[in-house]
Short mmCIF file of C-alpha atoms in Angstrom, two decimals:
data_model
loop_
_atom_site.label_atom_id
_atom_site.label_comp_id
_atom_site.label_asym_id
_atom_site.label_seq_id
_atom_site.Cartn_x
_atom_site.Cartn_y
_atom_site.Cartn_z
CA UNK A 273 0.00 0.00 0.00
CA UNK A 274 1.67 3.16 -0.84
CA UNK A 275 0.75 7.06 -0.60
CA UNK A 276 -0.27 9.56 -2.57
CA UNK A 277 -1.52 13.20 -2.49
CA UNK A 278 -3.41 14.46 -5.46
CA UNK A 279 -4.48 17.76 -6.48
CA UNK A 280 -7.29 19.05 -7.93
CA UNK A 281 -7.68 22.79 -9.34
CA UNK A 282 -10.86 24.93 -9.89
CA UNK A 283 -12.59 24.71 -6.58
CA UNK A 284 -12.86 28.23 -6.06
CA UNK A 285 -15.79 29.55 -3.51
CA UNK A 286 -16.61 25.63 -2.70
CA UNK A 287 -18.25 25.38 1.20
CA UNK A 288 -17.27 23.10 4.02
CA UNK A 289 -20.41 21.29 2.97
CA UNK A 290 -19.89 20.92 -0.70
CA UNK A 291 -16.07 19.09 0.25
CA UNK A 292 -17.24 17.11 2.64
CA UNK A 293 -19.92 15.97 0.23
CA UNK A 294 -17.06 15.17 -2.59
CA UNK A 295 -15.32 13.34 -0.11
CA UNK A 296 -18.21 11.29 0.84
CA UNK A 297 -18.46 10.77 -2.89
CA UNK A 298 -14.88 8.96 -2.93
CA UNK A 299 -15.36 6.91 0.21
CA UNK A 300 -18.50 5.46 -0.85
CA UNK A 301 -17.01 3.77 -3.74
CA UNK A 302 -12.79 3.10 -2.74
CA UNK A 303 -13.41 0.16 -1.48
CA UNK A 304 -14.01 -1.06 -5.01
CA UNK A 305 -10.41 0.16 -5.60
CA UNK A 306 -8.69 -0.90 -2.90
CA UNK A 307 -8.00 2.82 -1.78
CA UNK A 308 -8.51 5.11 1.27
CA UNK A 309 -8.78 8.77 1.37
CA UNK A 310 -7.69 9.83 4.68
CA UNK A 311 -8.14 13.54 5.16
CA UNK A 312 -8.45 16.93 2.19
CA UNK A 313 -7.49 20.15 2.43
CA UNK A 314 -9.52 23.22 0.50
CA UNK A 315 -8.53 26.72 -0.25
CA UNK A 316 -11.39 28.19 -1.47
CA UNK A 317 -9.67 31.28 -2.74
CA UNK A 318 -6.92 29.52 -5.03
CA UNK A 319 -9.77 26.62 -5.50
CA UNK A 320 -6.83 24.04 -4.28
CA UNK A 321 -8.04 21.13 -2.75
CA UNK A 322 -5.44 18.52 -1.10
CA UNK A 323 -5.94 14.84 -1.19
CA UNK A 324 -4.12 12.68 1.48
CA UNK A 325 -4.82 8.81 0.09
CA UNK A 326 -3.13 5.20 0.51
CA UNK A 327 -3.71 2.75 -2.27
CA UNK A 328 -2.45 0.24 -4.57
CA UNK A 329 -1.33 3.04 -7.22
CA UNK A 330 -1.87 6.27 -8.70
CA UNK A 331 -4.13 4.63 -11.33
CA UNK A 332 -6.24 3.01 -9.37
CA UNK A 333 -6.89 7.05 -7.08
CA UNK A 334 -7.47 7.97 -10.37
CA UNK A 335 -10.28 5.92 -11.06
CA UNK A 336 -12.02 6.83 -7.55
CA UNK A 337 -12.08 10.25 -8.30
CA UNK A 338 -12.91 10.39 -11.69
CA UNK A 339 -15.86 8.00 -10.83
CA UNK A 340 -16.78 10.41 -7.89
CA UNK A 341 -16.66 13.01 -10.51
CA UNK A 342 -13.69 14.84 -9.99
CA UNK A 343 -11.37 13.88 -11.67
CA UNK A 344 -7.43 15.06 -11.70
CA UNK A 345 -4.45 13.89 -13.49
CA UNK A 346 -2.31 15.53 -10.61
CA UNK A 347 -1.44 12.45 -8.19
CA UNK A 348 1.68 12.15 -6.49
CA UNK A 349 3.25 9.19 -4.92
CA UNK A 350 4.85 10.31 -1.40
CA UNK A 351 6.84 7.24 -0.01
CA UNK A 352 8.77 9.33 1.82
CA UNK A 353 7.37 11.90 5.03
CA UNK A 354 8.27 13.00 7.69
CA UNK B 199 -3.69 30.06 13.84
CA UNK B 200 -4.45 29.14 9.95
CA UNK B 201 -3.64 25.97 8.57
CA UNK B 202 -1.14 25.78 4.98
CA UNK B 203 -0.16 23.63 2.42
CA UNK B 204 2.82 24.58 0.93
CA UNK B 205 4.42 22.92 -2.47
CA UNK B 206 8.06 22.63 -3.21
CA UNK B 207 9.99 21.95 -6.36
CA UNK B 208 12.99 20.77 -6.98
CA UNK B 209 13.35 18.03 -4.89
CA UNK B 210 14.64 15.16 -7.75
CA UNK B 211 16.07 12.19 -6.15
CA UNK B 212 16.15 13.85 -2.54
CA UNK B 213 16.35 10.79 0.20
CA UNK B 214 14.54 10.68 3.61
CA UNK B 215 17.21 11.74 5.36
CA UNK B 216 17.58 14.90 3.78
CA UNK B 217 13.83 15.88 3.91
CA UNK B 218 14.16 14.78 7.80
CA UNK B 219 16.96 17.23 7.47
CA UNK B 220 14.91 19.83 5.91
CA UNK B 221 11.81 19.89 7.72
CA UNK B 222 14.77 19.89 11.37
CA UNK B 223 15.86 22.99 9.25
CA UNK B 224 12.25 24.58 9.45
CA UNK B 225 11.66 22.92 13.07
CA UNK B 226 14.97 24.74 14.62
CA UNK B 227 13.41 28.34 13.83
CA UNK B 228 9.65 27.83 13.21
CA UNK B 229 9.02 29.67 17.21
CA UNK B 230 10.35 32.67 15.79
CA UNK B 231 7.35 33.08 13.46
CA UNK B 232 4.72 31.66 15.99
CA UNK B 233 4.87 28.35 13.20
CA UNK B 234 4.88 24.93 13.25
CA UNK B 235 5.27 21.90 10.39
CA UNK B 236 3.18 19.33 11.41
CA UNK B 237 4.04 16.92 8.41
CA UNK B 238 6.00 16.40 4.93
CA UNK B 239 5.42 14.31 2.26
CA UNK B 240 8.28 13.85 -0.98
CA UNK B 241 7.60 12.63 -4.05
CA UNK B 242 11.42 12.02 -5.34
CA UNK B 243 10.16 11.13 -8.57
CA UNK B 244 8.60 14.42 -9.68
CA UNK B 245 10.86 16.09 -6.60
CA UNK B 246 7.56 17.32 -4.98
CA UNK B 247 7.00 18.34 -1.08
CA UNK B 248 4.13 18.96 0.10
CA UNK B 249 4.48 20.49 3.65
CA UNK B 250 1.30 21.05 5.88
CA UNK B 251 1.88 23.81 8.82
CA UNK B 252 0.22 25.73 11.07
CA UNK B 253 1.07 29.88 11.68
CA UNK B 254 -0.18 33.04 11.61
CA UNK B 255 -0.03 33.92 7.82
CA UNK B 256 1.29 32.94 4.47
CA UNK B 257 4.14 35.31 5.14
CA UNK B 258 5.48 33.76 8.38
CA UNK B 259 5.43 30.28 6.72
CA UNK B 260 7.28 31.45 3.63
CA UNK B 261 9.93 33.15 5.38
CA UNK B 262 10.58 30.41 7.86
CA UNK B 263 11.09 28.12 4.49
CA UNK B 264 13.05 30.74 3.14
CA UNK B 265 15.17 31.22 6.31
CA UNK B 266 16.27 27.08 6.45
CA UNK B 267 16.90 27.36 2.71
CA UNK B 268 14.26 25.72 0.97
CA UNK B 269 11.87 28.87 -0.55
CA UNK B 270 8.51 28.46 -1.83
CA UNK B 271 6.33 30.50 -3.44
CA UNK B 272 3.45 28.47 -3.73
CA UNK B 273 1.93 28.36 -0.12
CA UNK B 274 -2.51 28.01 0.26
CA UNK B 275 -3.75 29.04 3.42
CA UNK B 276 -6.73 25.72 3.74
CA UNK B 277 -9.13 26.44 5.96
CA UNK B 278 -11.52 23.71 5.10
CA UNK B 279 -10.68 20.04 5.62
CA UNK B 280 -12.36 16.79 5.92
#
């Protein structure tokens, strides 16, 4: 199981409620993928929202979000933190 | 207290010991600008680091990076997270 955080773009003026509903969006279908999205991070002025996930591979975070309907071609794998 | 994300570039090839060095860099002086770095994650593939920190404003966390030797421009205050 590896790490990732992925970044999606264009989320300008998005509420507290509207994240937490795209999050819901991802964690009711992971499973399918093996993947778990921990925690996300939104700045509503930029429209920069954070992904913190663990999962097989970037490929298969892909597929979550793009299924969850937001998709983003900007995933990093992390292996290394501190 | 606002919680950042704050992106680095650069950071090809760079080993865990070195961002363990880095982010001790940021720890040693991080009081003097009333911030702290909770966590970092590298992606030595692209040479992404994604920091996430606490402080007072944008400014403080920039020139605490700036101070240890690692700049970066590209820091979003994220004051929603799930």
């Amino acid at each position: 199981m590896a790490t990732f955080i992925d970044v999606h773009s264009g989320f300008v003026g998005v509420t507290a409620e509207q994240l937490k509903e795209a999050h819901e969006a991802d964690l009711a279908i992971e499973a399918d993928e093996g993947v778990h999205f921990e925690r996300a991070w939104l700045d509503p002025e930029s429209g920069k929202v954070f992904c913190l996930a663990h999962g097989p591979s970037k490929e298969a975070i892909m597929r979550v979000h793009e299924r969850a309907g937001h998709p983003t071609a900007e995933v990093y794998e992390v292996p290394i933190e501190v």
